[in-house]
PDB file of C-alpha atoms and ligand atoms in Angstrom:
ATOM      1  CA  MET B   1     -58.374 -74.198-120.233  1.00 44.00           C
ATOM      2  CA  ALA B   2     -58.929 -74.461-123.876  1.00 58.00           C
ATOM      3  CA  GLU B   3     -60.842 -77.500-125.072  1.00 74.00           C
ATOM      4  CA  GLU B   4     -58.679 -80.125-126.624  1.00 86.00           C
ATOM      5  CA  SER B   5     -59.003 -80.362-130.360  1.00 95.00           C
ATOM      6  CA  LYS B   6     -60.450 -83.387-131.841  1.00 98.00           C
ATOM      7  CA  VAL B   7     -59.396 -85.395-134.815  1.00 98.00           C
ATOM      8  CA  TYR B   8     -61.604 -87.539-137.105  1.00 98.00           C
ATOM      9  CA  ILE B   9     -60.450 -91.113-137.427  1.00 98.00           C
ATOM     10  CA  ASP B  10     -62.663 -93.580-139.292  1.00 98.00           C
ATOM     11  CA  GLY B  11     -65.916 -92.214-138.042  1.00 97.00           C
ATOM     12  CA  ASP B  12     -64.934 -91.122-134.666  1.00 98.00           C
ATOM     13  CA  LEU B  13     -63.801 -87.729-133.187  1.00 98.00           C
ATOM     14  CA  VAL B  14     -60.942 -88.445-130.874  1.00 98.00           C
ATOM     15  CA  PRO B  15     -59.032 -86.122-128.629  1.00 98.00           C
ATOM     16  CA  LYS B  16     -55.766 -84.961-130.443  1.00 96.00           C
ATOM     17  CA  ARG B  17     -53.544 -86.655-127.902  1.00 96.00           C
ATOM     18  CA  GLU B  18     -55.210 -89.979-128.692  1.00 96.00           C
ATOM     19  CA  ALA B  19     -55.309 -89.476-132.354  1.00 97.00           C
ATOM     20  CA  LYS B  20     -52.846 -92.240-133.513  1.00 97.00           C
ATOM     21  CA  ILE B  21     -52.610 -94.665-136.263  1.00 96.00           C
ATOM     22  CA  SER B  22     -50.745 -98.041-136.546  1.00 97.00           C
ATOM     23  CA  VAL B  23     -47.110 -98.301-137.515  1.00 98.00           C
ATOM     24  CA  TYR B  24     -48.260-100.916-139.978  1.00 98.00           C
ATOM     25  CA  ASP B  25     -50.331 -98.435-141.918  1.00 98.00           C
ATOM     26  CA  HIS B  26     -49.034 -98.278-145.440  1.00 98.00           C
ATOM     27  CA  GLY B  27     -49.545 -94.483-145.414  1.00 98.00           C
ATOM     28  CA  LEU B  28     -46.591 -94.443-142.975  1.00 98.00           C
ATOM     29  CA  LEU B  29     -44.658 -97.392-144.251  1.00 98.00           C
ATOM     30  CA  TYR B  30     -44.686 -96.425-147.992  1.00 98.00           C
ATOM     31  CA  GLY B  31     -46.393 -93.029-148.321  1.00 98.00           C
ATOM     32  CA  ASP B  32     -49.297 -95.036-149.826  1.00 98.00           C
ATOM     33  CA  GLY B  33     -52.345 -92.766-149.598  1.00 98.00           C
ATOM     34  CA  VAL B  34     -53.794 -89.513-150.708  1.00 98.00           C
ATOM     35  CA  PHE B  35     -54.685 -86.196-149.202  1.00 98.00           C
ATOM     36  CA  GLU B  36     -56.171 -82.786-149.561  1.00 98.00           C
ATOM     37  CA  GLY B  37     -55.483 -79.385-147.844  1.00 98.00           C
ATOM     38  CA  ILE B  38     -58.637 -77.332-147.744  1.00 98.00           C
ATOM     39  CA  ARG B  39     -59.066 -73.757-146.414  1.00 98.00           C
ATOM     40  CA  VAL B  40     -61.953 -72.958-143.965  1.00 97.00           C
ATOM     41  CA  TYR B  41     -63.321 -69.341-144.316  1.00 96.00           C
ATOM     42  CA  GLY B  42     -66.241 -68.276-141.793  1.00 95.00           C
ATOM     43  CA  GLY B  43     -66.605 -71.965-140.671  1.00 96.00           C
ATOM     44  CA  ARG B  44     -67.174 -73.167-144.220  1.00 97.00           C
ATOM     45  CA  PRO B  45     -64.689 -75.327-146.167  1.00 98.00           C
ATOM     46  CA  PHE B  46     -63.782 -73.393-149.358  1.00 97.00           C
ATOM     47  CA  ARG B  47     -64.182 -75.146-152.730  1.00 97.00           C
ATOM     48  CA  LEU B  48     -64.960 -78.438-150.785  1.00 98.00           C
ATOM     49  CA  ALA B  49     -66.592 -80.052-153.853  1.00 98.00           C
ATOM     50  CA  GLU B  50     -63.500 -79.421-155.980  1.00 98.00           C
ATOM     51  CA  HIS B  51     -61.103 -80.809-153.358  1.00 98.00           C
ATOM     52  CA  LEU B  52     -63.249 -83.909-152.777  1.00 98.00           C
ATOM     53  CA  GLU B  53     -63.392 -84.555-156.469  1.00 98.00           C
ATOM     54  CA  ARG B  54     -59.648 -84.337-156.732  1.00 98.00           C
ATOM     55  CA  LEU B  55     -59.236 -86.633-153.689  1.00 98.00           C
ATOM     56  CA  TYR B  56     -61.411 -89.318-155.306  1.00 98.00           C
ATOM     57  CA  ARG B  57     -59.470 -89.015-158.490  1.00 98.00           C
ATOM     58  CA  SER B  58     -56.119 -89.307-156.745  1.00 98.00           C
ATOM     59  CA  ALA B  59     -57.396 -92.318-154.922  1.00 98.00           C
ATOM     60  CA  GLN B  60     -58.765 -93.915-158.187  1.00 98.00           C
ATOM     61  CA  ALA B  61     -55.327 -93.307-159.784  1.00 98.00           C
ATOM     62  CA  ILE B  62     -53.615 -95.343-157.109  1.00 98.00           C
ATOM     63  CA  TRP B  63     -56.265 -98.241-156.984  1.00 98.00           C
ATOM     64  CA  LEU B  64     -57.546 -97.032-153.603  1.00 98.00           C
ATOM     65  CA  LYS B  65     -61.234 -97.147-152.738  1.00 98.00           C
ATOM     66  CA  ILE B  66     -62.290 -94.456-150.260  1.00 98.00           C
ATOM     67  CA  PRO B  67     -64.527 -96.324-147.959  1.00 97.00           C
ATOM     68  CA  MET B  68     -67.312 -93.745-147.915  1.00 97.00           C
ATOM     69  CA  GLU B  69     -69.450 -91.742-150.346  1.00 98.00           C
ATOM     70  CA  THR B  70     -68.552 -88.213-151.238  1.00 98.00           C
ATOM     71  CA  ARG B  71     -71.598 -86.903-149.590  1.00 98.00           C
ATOM     72  CA  CYS B  72     -70.644 -88.618-146.224  1.00 98.00           C
ATOM     73  CA  LEU B  73     -67.116 -87.544-146.475  1.00 98.00           C
ATOM     74  CA  ALA B  74     -68.210 -83.870-146.966  1.00 98.00           C
ATOM     75  CA  ALA B  75     -70.323 -84.269-143.851  1.00 98.00           C
ATOM     76  CA  ALA B  76     -67.507 -85.614-141.910  1.00 98.00           C
ATOM     77  CA  VAL B  77     -65.297 -82.614-142.955  1.00 98.00           C
ATOM     78  CA  ARG B  78     -67.990 -80.184-141.777  1.00 98.00           C
ATOM     79  CA  ARG B  79     -68.544 -82.114-138.627  1.00 98.00           C
ATOM     80  CA  THR B  80     -64.861 -81.916-137.782  1.00 98.00           C
ATOM     81  CA  VAL B  81     -64.604 -78.214-138.559  1.00 98.00           C
ATOM     82  CA  LYS B  82     -67.582 -77.642-136.318  1.00 98.00           C
ATOM     83  CA  ALA B  83     -66.415 -79.846-133.415  1.00 98.00           C
ATOM     84  CA  ASN B  84     -63.189 -77.807-133.400  1.00 98.00           C
ATOM     85  CA  ARG B  85     -64.944 -74.421-133.668  1.00 97.00           C
ATOM     86  CA  ILE B  86     -62.714 -73.474-136.688  1.00 97.00           C
ATOM     87  CA  ARG B  87     -63.818 -70.165-138.329  1.00 95.00           C
ATOM     88  CA  ASP B  88     -60.799 -69.426-140.440  1.00 95.00           C
ATOM     89  CA  GLY B  89     -58.470 -72.438-140.633  1.00 97.00           C
ATOM     90  CA  TYR B  90     -57.353 -75.427-142.572  1.00 98.00           C
ATOM     91  CA  VAL B  91     -58.429 -78.944-142.933  1.00 98.00           C
ATOM     92  CA  ARG B  92     -56.170 -81.742-143.726  1.00 98.00           C
ATOM     93  CA  LEU B  93     -57.958 -84.670-145.141  1.00 98.00           C
ATOM     94  CA  VAL B  94     -56.040 -87.940-145.530  1.00 98.00           C
ATOM     95  CA  VAL B  95     -56.897 -91.393-146.841  1.00 98.00           C
ATOM     96  CA  THR B  96     -54.143 -93.976-146.204  1.00 98.00           C
ATOM     97  CA  ARG B  97     -54.067 -97.434-147.534  1.00 98.00           C
ATOM     98  CA  GLY B  98     -54.560 -98.727-144.029  1.00 98.00           C
ATOM     99  CA  CYS B  99     -52.958-101.573-142.019  1.00 98.00           C
ATOM    100  CA  GLY B 100     -51.073-104.315-143.917  1.00 98.00           C
ATOM    101  CA  THR B 101     -48.030-106.509-143.825  1.00 96.00           C
ATOM    102  CA  LEU B 102     -44.542-105.418-144.211  1.00 97.00           C
ATOM    103  CA  GLY B 103     -44.552-105.647-147.978  1.00 96.00           C
ATOM    104  CA  LEU B 104     -45.681-103.350-150.659  1.00 97.00           C
ATOM    105  CA  ASP B 105     -48.818-105.346-151.632  1.00 98.00           C
ATOM    106  CA  PRO B 106     -51.756-103.072-151.147  1.00 98.00           C
ATOM    107  CA  ASN B 107     -54.202-106.002-151.293  1.00 97.00           C
ATOM    108  CA  LYS B 108     -52.915-107.051-148.003  1.00 97.00           C
ATOM    109  CA  CYS B 109     -54.516-103.773-146.475  1.00 98.00           C
ATOM    110  CA  PRO B 110     -58.126-104.600-146.035  1.00 97.00           C
ATOM    111  CA  ARG B 111     -59.347-101.246-144.847  1.00 97.00           C
ATOM    112  CA  PRO B 112     -58.178 -97.699-145.792  1.00 98.00           C
ATOM    113  CA  SER B 113     -58.200 -95.117-143.030  1.00 98.00           C
ATOM    114  CA  VAL B 114     -59.883 -91.858-143.223  1.00 98.00           C
ATOM    115  CA  ILE B 115     -58.330 -89.008-141.112  1.00 98.00           C
ATOM    116  CA  ILE B 116     -59.573 -85.361-140.878  1.00 98.00           C
ATOM    117  CA  ILE B 117     -57.608 -82.736-138.986  1.00 98.00           C
ATOM    118  CA  ALA B 118     -59.107 -79.148-138.653  1.00 98.00           C
ATOM    119  CA  ASP B 119     -56.778 -76.500-137.245  1.00 96.00           C
ATOM    120  CA  THR B 120     -55.638 -72.934-137.572  1.00 95.00           C
ATOM    121  CA  ILE B 121     -53.075 -71.985-140.132  1.00 93.00           C
ATOM    122  CA  THR B 122     -50.539 -69.272-140.928  1.00 83.00           C
ATOM    123  CA  LEU B 123     -48.216 -70.204-143.746  1.00 79.00           C
ATOM    124  CA  TYR B 124     -46.329 -67.070-144.455  1.00 92.00           C
ATOM    125  CA  PRO B 125     -46.015 -63.783-142.431  1.00 92.00           C
ATOM    126  CA  GLU B 126     -48.058 -60.843-143.668  1.00 93.00           C
ATOM    127  CA  GLU B 127     -44.801 -59.128-144.752  1.00 95.00           C
ATOM    128  CA  TYR B 128     -44.551 -61.419-147.758  1.00 96.00           C
ATOM    129  CA  TYR B 129     -47.999 -60.525-149.032  1.00 96.00           C
ATOM    130  CA  ARG B 130     -46.969 -56.752-148.839  1.00 95.00           C
ATOM    131  CA  ASN B 131     -43.509 -57.020-150.009  1.00 96.00           C
ATOM    132  CA  GLY B 132     -43.290 -60.176-151.952  1.00 97.00           C
ATOM    133  CA  LEU B 133     -41.054 -63.277-151.270  1.00 97.00           C
ATOM    134  CA  ALA B 134     -37.774 -64.404-152.897  1.00 98.00           C
ATOM    135  CA  LEU B 135     -37.693 -67.582-154.953  1.00 98.00           C
ATOM    136  CA  VAL B 136     -34.832 -69.718-156.204  1.00 98.00           C
ATOM    137  CA  THR B 137     -34.976 -72.278-159.124  1.00 98.00           C
ATOM    138  CA  VAL B 138     -33.588 -75.624-157.799  1.00 98.00           C
ATOM    139  CA  ASN B 139     -31.782 -78.566-159.189  1.00 97.00           C
ATOM    140  CA  THR B 140     -34.302 -81.233-158.201  1.00 98.00           C
ATOM    141  CA  PRO B 141     -36.709 -81.666-161.164  1.00 98.00           C
ATOM    142  CA  ARG B 142     -40.407 -82.165-160.736  1.00 98.00           C
ATOM    143  CA  ILE B 143     -41.136 -85.864-160.998  1.00 97.00           C
ATOM    144  CA  ASN B 144     -41.807 -87.116-164.558  1.00 96.00           C
ATOM    145  CA  PRO B 145     -45.587 -87.583-165.076  1.00 96.00           C
ATOM    146  CA  ALA B 146     -44.683 -90.914-166.802  1.00 95.00           C
ATOM    147  CA  ALA B 147     -43.245 -92.175-163.541  1.00 96.00           C
ATOM    148  CA  LEU B 148     -45.806 -90.772-161.061  1.00 96.00           C
ATOM    149  CA  SER B 149     -48.339 -88.074-162.042  1.00 97.00           C
ATOM    150  CA  PRO B 150     -47.987 -84.840-160.031  1.00 97.00           C
ATOM    151  CA  GLN B 151     -51.849 -84.922-160.289  1.00 97.00           C
ATOM    152  CA  ILE B 152     -51.886 -87.595-157.684  1.00 98.00           C
ATOM    153  CA  LYS B 153     -51.868 -85.766-154.386  1.00 98.00           C
ATOM    154  CA  SER B 154     -50.194 -88.573-152.600  1.00 98.00           C
ATOM    155  CA  LEU B 155     -48.749 -88.857-149.209  1.00 98.00           C
ATOM    156  CA  ASN B 156     -45.320 -89.270-150.851  1.00 97.00           C
ATOM    157  CA  TYR B 157     -44.074 -85.681-151.024  1.00 97.00           C
ATOM    158  CA  LEU B 158     -40.367 -86.448-151.147  1.00 98.00           C
ATOM    159  CA  ASN B 159     -39.908 -85.002-154.597  1.00 98.00           C
ATOM    160  CA  ASN B 160     -41.207 -81.669-153.351  1.00 98.00           C
ATOM    161  CA  ILE B 161     -39.491 -81.936-149.983  1.00 98.00           C
ATOM    162  CA  MET B 162     -36.046 -82.492-151.675  1.00 98.00           C
ATOM    163  CA  ALA B 163     -36.646 -79.281-153.685  1.00 98.00           C
ATOM    164  CA  LYS B 164     -37.778 -77.495-150.601  1.00 98.00           C
ATOM    165  CA  ILE B 165     -34.470 -78.389-148.870  1.00 98.00           C
ATOM    166  CA  ASP B 166     -32.693 -76.958-151.970  1.00 98.00           C
ATOM    167  CA  GLY B 167     -34.648 -73.810-151.613  1.00 98.00           C
ATOM    168  CA  LEU B 168     -34.200 -73.510-147.853  1.00 98.00           C
ATOM    169  CA  ASN B 169     -30.337 -74.149-148.201  1.00 98.00           C
ATOM    170  CA  ALA B 170     -30.269 -71.193-150.698  1.00 98.00           C
ATOM    171  CA  GLY B 171     -32.209 -69.069-148.112  1.00 97.00           C
ATOM    172  CA  CYS B 172     -35.697 -69.106-149.788  1.00 97.00           C
ATOM    173  CA  VAL B 173     -38.936 -70.444-148.321  1.00 96.00           C
ATOM    174  CA  GLU B 174     -40.223 -71.553-151.717  1.00 98.00           C
ATOM    175  CA  ALA B 175     -38.462 -72.939-154.703  1.00 98.00           C
ATOM    176  CA  VAL B 176     -39.244 -73.188-158.512  1.00 98.00           C
ATOM    177  CA  MET B 177     -39.165 -76.785-159.748  1.00 98.00           C
ATOM    178  CA  LEU B 178     -38.496 -77.387-163.424  1.00 98.00           C
ATOM    179  CA  ASN B 179     -39.618 -80.435-165.274  1.00 98.00           C
ATOM    180  CA  SER B 180     -37.361 -82.922-166.837  1.00 97.00           C
ATOM    181  CA  GLN B 181     -37.373 -80.893-170.081  1.00 97.00           C
ATOM    182  CA  GLY B 182     -36.059 -77.902-168.248  1.00 98.00           C
ATOM    183  CA  TYR B 183     -39.387 -75.961-168.414  1.00 98.00           C
ATOM    184  CA  VAL B 184     -40.903 -74.370-165.365  1.00 98.00           C
ATOM    185  CA  ALA B 185     -43.405 -76.628-163.552  1.00 98.00           C
ATOM    186  CA  GLU B 186     -44.401 -75.347-160.239  1.00 98.00           C
ATOM    187  CA  CYS B 187     -43.192 -74.564-156.671  1.00 98.00           C
ATOM    188  CA  THR B 188     -42.922 -77.290-153.889  1.00 98.00           C
ATOM    189  CA  GLY B 189     -46.451 -76.363-152.629  1.00 98.00           C
ATOM    190  CA  ASP B 190     -47.801 -73.788-154.968  1.00 98.00           C
ATOM    191  CA  ASN B 191     -48.490 -73.176-158.630  1.00 98.00           C
ATOM    192  CA  ILE B 192     -46.661 -70.247-160.365  1.00 99.00           C
ATOM    193  CA  PHE B 193     -47.954 -67.330-162.506  1.00 99.00           C
ATOM    194  CA  ILE B 194     -46.166 -64.546-164.346  1.00 98.00           C
ATOM    195  CA  VAL B 195     -47.436 -61.331-165.868  1.00 98.00           C
ATOM    196  CA  ARG B 196     -46.200 -60.637-169.419  1.00 97.00           C
ATOM    197  CA  SER B 197     -47.519 -57.753-171.554  1.00 97.00           C
ATOM    198  CA  GLY B 198     -50.522 -57.541-169.122  1.00 96.00           C
ATOM    199  CA  ARG B 199     -51.438 -61.136-169.563  1.00 98.00           C
ATOM    200  CA  LEU B 200     -51.174 -63.925-167.032  1.00 98.00           C
ATOM    201  CA  ARG B 201     -48.953 -66.915-167.982  1.00 98.00           C
ATOM    202  CA  THR B 202     -48.869 -70.216-166.169  1.00 98.00           C
ATOM    203  CA  PRO B 203     -47.508 -73.512-167.043  1.00 98.00           C
ATOM    204  CA  PRO B 204     -49.963 -75.983-168.515  1.00 98.00           C
ATOM    205  CA  GLU B 205     -50.979 -79.439-167.060  1.00 97.00           C
ATOM    206  CA  SER B 206     -48.655 -81.112-169.478  1.00 97.00           C
ATOM    207  CA  ALA B 207     -45.691 -79.350-167.773  1.00 98.00           C
ATOM    208  CA  GLY B 208     -46.208 -81.888-165.020  1.00 98.00           C
ATOM    209  CA  ILE B 209     -47.980 -79.963-162.353  1.00 98.00           C
ATOM    210  CA  LEU B 210     -50.624 -80.335-159.821  1.00 98.00           C
ATOM    211  CA  VAL B 211     -53.477 -78.544-161.290  1.00 98.00           C
ATOM    212  CA  GLY B 212     -54.248 -76.406-158.221  1.00 98.00           C
ATOM    213  CA  ILE B 213     -57.729 -75.385-157.157  1.00 98.00           C
ATOM    214  CA  THR B 214     -56.408 -71.868-156.224  1.00 98.00           C
ATOM    215  CA  ARG B 215     -54.955 -71.708-159.796  1.00 98.00           C
ATOM    216  CA  GLN B 216     -58.528 -72.303-161.003  1.00 98.00           C
ATOM    217  CA  VAL B 217     -59.820 -69.530-158.741  1.00 98.00           C
ATOM    218  CA  VAL B 218     -57.149 -67.161-159.990  1.00 98.00           C
ATOM    219  CA  MET B 219     -58.271 -67.900-163.533  1.00 98.00           C
ATOM    220  CA  GLU B 220     -61.786 -67.242-162.702  1.00 98.00           C
ATOM    221  CA  ILE B 221     -60.986 -63.913-161.098  1.00 98.00           C
ATOM    222  CA  ALA B 222     -58.774 -63.011-164.137  1.00 98.00           C
ATOM    223  CA  SER B 223     -61.659 -63.751-166.371  1.00 98.00           C
ATOM    224  CA  ARG B 224     -63.989 -61.550-164.377  1.00 97.00           C
ATOM    225  CA  LEU B 225     -61.424 -58.792-164.629  1.00 97.00           C
ATOM    226  CA  ARG B 226     -60.941 -59.305-168.293  1.00 98.00           C
ATOM    227  CA  ILE B 227     -57.228 -60.333-167.838  1.00 98.00           C
ATOM    228  CA  ARG B 228     -56.158 -62.944-170.358  1.00 98.00           C
ATOM    229  CA  VAL B 229     -54.570 -66.152-169.227  1.00 98.00           C
ATOM    230  CA  GLU B 230     -52.245 -68.191-171.258  1.00 98.00           C
ATOM    231  CA  GLU B 231     -51.262 -71.792-170.171  1.00 98.00           C
ATOM    232  CA  VAL B 232     -47.750 -72.097-171.924  1.00 98.00           C
ATOM    233  CA  ASP B 233     -44.504 -73.690-171.316  1.00 98.00           C
ATOM    234  CA  MET B 234     -42.107 -71.210-169.669  1.00 98.00           C
ATOM    235  CA  THR B 235     -38.381 -71.146-169.322  1.00 98.00           C
ATOM    236  CA  LYS B 236     -36.277 -69.495-166.649  1.00 98.00           C
ATOM    237  CA  TYR B 237     -35.859 -66.604-169.163  1.00 98.00           C
ATOM    238  CA  ASP B 238     -39.583 -66.023-168.921  1.00 98.00           C
ATOM    239  CA  LEU B 239     -39.378 -65.779-165.225  1.00 98.00           C
ATOM    240  CA  TYR B 240     -36.384 -63.431-165.175  1.00 98.00           C
ATOM    241  CA  THR B 241     -38.036 -61.075-167.583  1.00 98.00           C
ATOM    242  CA  ALA B 242     -41.517 -61.260-166.065  1.00 98.00           C
ATOM    243  CA  GLU B 243     -43.225 -57.999-165.315  1.00 98.00           C
ATOM    244  CA  GLU B 244     -44.715 -59.604-162.290  1.00 98.00           C
ATOM    245  CA  CYS B 245     -44.788 -63.015-160.658  1.00 98.00           C
ATOM    246  CA  PHE B 246     -46.942 -64.631-157.938  1.00 98.00           C
ATOM    247  CA  LEU B 247     -47.649 -67.991-156.389  1.00 98.00           C
ATOM    248  CA  CYS B 248     -50.902 -69.623-155.413  1.00 98.00           C
ATOM    249  CA  GLY B 249     -52.126 -72.471-153.351  1.00 98.00           C
ATOM    250  CA  THR B 250     -54.625 -73.411-150.734  1.00 98.00           C
ATOM    251  CA  ALA B 251     -52.348 -72.519-147.834  1.00 96.00           C
ATOM    252  CA  ALA B 252     -50.401 -69.603-149.392  1.00 96.00           C
ATOM    253  CA  GLU B 253     -53.518 -68.145-151.121  1.00 97.00           C
ATOM    254  CA  ILE B 254     -51.885 -65.577-153.482  1.00 98.00           C
ATOM    255  CA  VAL B 255     -48.501 -64.398-152.618  1.00 98.00           C
ATOM    256  CA  PRO B 256     -46.405 -61.888-154.657  1.00 98.00           C
ATOM    257  CA  VAL B 257     -42.801 -62.862-155.710  1.00 98.00           C
ATOM    258  CA  ALA B 258     -40.228 -59.930-155.544  1.00 98.00           C
ATOM    259  CA  LYS B 259     -37.064 -61.909-156.411  1.00 98.00           C
ATOM    260  CA  ILE B 260     -36.163 -65.034-158.416  1.00 98.00           C
ATOM    261  CA  ASP B 261     -32.449 -66.314-158.318  1.00 98.00           C
ATOM    262  CA  GLY B 262     -31.484 -63.013-156.889  1.00 97.00           C
ATOM    263  CA  ARG B 263     -32.951 -61.001-159.856  1.00 98.00           C
ATOM    264  CA  ALA B 264     -35.606 -58.340-158.910  1.00 98.00           C
ATOM    265  CA  ILE B 265     -38.958 -59.084-160.630  1.00 98.00           C
ATOM    266  CA  GLY B 266     -40.840 -55.885-161.603  1.00 92.00           C
ATOM    267  CA  GLY B 267     -38.612 -53.721-159.742  1.00 92.00           C
ATOM    268  CA  GLY B 268     -38.614 -55.984-156.613  1.00 97.00           C
ATOM    269  CA  ARG B 269     -41.975 -54.978-155.610  1.00 97.00           C
ATOM    270  CA  PRO B 270     -45.372 -56.791-155.876  1.00 97.00           C
ATOM    271  CA  GLY B 271     -46.877 -55.821-159.173  1.00 97.00           C
ATOM    272  CA  LYS B 272     -50.308 -54.048-159.886  1.00 97.00           C
ATOM    273  CA  ILE B 273     -51.969 -56.975-161.414  1.00 98.00           C
ATOM    274  CA  THR B 274     -50.891 -59.329-158.690  1.00 98.00           C
ATOM    275  CA  LEU B 275     -52.216 -56.919-156.025  1.00 97.00           C
ATOM    276  CA  LYS B 276     -55.421 -56.510-157.815  1.00 98.00           C
ATOM    277  CA  LEU B 277     -55.794 -60.338-157.991  1.00 98.00           C
ATOM    278  CA  LEU B 278     -54.867 -60.680-154.320  1.00 97.00           C
ATOM    279  CA  ALA B 279     -57.484 -58.047-153.330  1.00 97.00           C
ATOM    280  CA  HIS B 280     -60.125 -59.841-155.305  1.00 97.00           C
ATOM    281  CA  PHE B 281     -59.240 -63.115-153.836  1.00 97.00           C
ATOM    282  CA  ARG B 282     -59.415 -61.704-150.387  1.00 95.00           C
ATOM    283  CA  ARG B 283     -62.878 -60.213-151.194  1.00 95.00           C
ATOM    284  CA  LEU B 284     -63.964 -63.623-152.471  1.00 95.00           C
ATOM    285  CA  THR B 285     -62.842 -65.549-149.412  1.00 93.00           C
ATOM    286  CA  LYS B 286     -64.430 -62.833-147.122  1.00 86.00           C
ATOM    287  CA  ALA B 287     -67.693 -63.194-148.947  1.00 79.00           C
ATOM    288  CA  ALA B 288     -67.541 -66.970-148.372  1.00 76.00           C
ATOM    289  CA  ARG B 289     -67.309 -66.220-144.685  1.00 74.00           C
TER     290      ARG B 289
HETATM  291  N1  LIG M 301     -48.721 -77.737-156.446  1.00 94.50           N
HETATM  292  C1  LIG M 301     -48.353 -78.533-155.380  1.00 94.50           C
HETATM  293  C2  LIG M 301     -47.228 -79.469-155.516  1.00 94.50           C
HETATM  294  C3  LIG M 301     -49.132 -78.407-154.198  1.00 94.50           C
HETATM  295  O1  LIG M 301     -48.693 -79.323-153.245  1.00 94.50           O
HETATM  296  C4  LIG M 301     -50.024 -77.548-154.074  1.00 94.50           C
HETATM  297  C5  LIG M 301     -50.932 -77.438-152.782  1.00 94.50           C
HETATM  298  N2  LIG M 301     -51.803 -78.522-152.650  1.00 94.50           N
HETATM  299  C6  LIG M 301     -50.411 -76.734-155.181  1.00 94.50           C
HETATM  300  C7  LIG M 301     -49.701 -76.862-156.397  1.00 94.50           C
HETATM  301  C8  LIG M 301     -51.619 -75.763-155.090  1.00 94.50           C
HETATM  302  O2  LIG M 301     -52.822 -76.564-155.166  1.00 94.50           O
HETATM  303  P1  LIG M 301     -54.086 -75.976-154.600  1.00 94.50           P
HETATM  304  O3  LIG M 301     -54.395 -74.657-155.050  1.00 94.50           O
HETATM  305  O4  LIG M 301     -55.199 -76.964-154.980  1.00 94.50           O
HETATM  306  O5  LIG M 301     -53.870 -76.064-153.085  1.00 94.50           O
END
């Protein structure tokens, strides 16, 4: 029988069945906490330093003190990956506000909880990577950064979930969210790029996006391939008239887009530049193995 997976909770590796947290945890009661999703290639967490940096920044932004140093948290992630014998997989790193009273006050939660899950992952079927997926632009706007910055990767993902529901109801697995000005922001769990005149275009941070780590990796690959990248505001017009389009994120990696709002993009097939970037991305993650 396969060995049961183990989950890291506050310093201990506990069997999955026993990995439980209190119903008084404000992570559950209010979505009060932060998280990261990290890929594991060849047993090694990919871009761990960047993910940890973002996690600590998210925590700082919500006045949450992660109860361990970066170095120790990195070691805990590696320990959990090893304990579960994950070669190619995914880590979910969560820091909740911890247990408190039935009120919002975070000061009533004396100890944040650190949870690390290491598991396998398949987000999309291989067919999407070969043929591209269909997107739809949805009515749910990306939350205004003045209300809650999308840079905070918090446990409250309802804004994205509402958009995901809109997308699923329209028959699409991913949805494009616009910001409150009507410009393209991002998808519910991925950043978006288009190709225009051989150059990459992607919304800037000021469009109210989570600045993705995979987005950064795409930019690095593009720079190596001497493909220019422009961070500019985009409208639906830019999407509809794009030569190519693709999404990127830790879980999705790089996935080509074939259709947006029923309109074929680049003839409805993954574009040349997208496929080149995807091939380089796969080489990069293979080398990390
Ligand atoms: N935008 C949102 C809303 C996300 O949830 C994610 C996934 N974390 C991304 C973009 C992509 O970010 P990353 O490449 O860092 O996973």
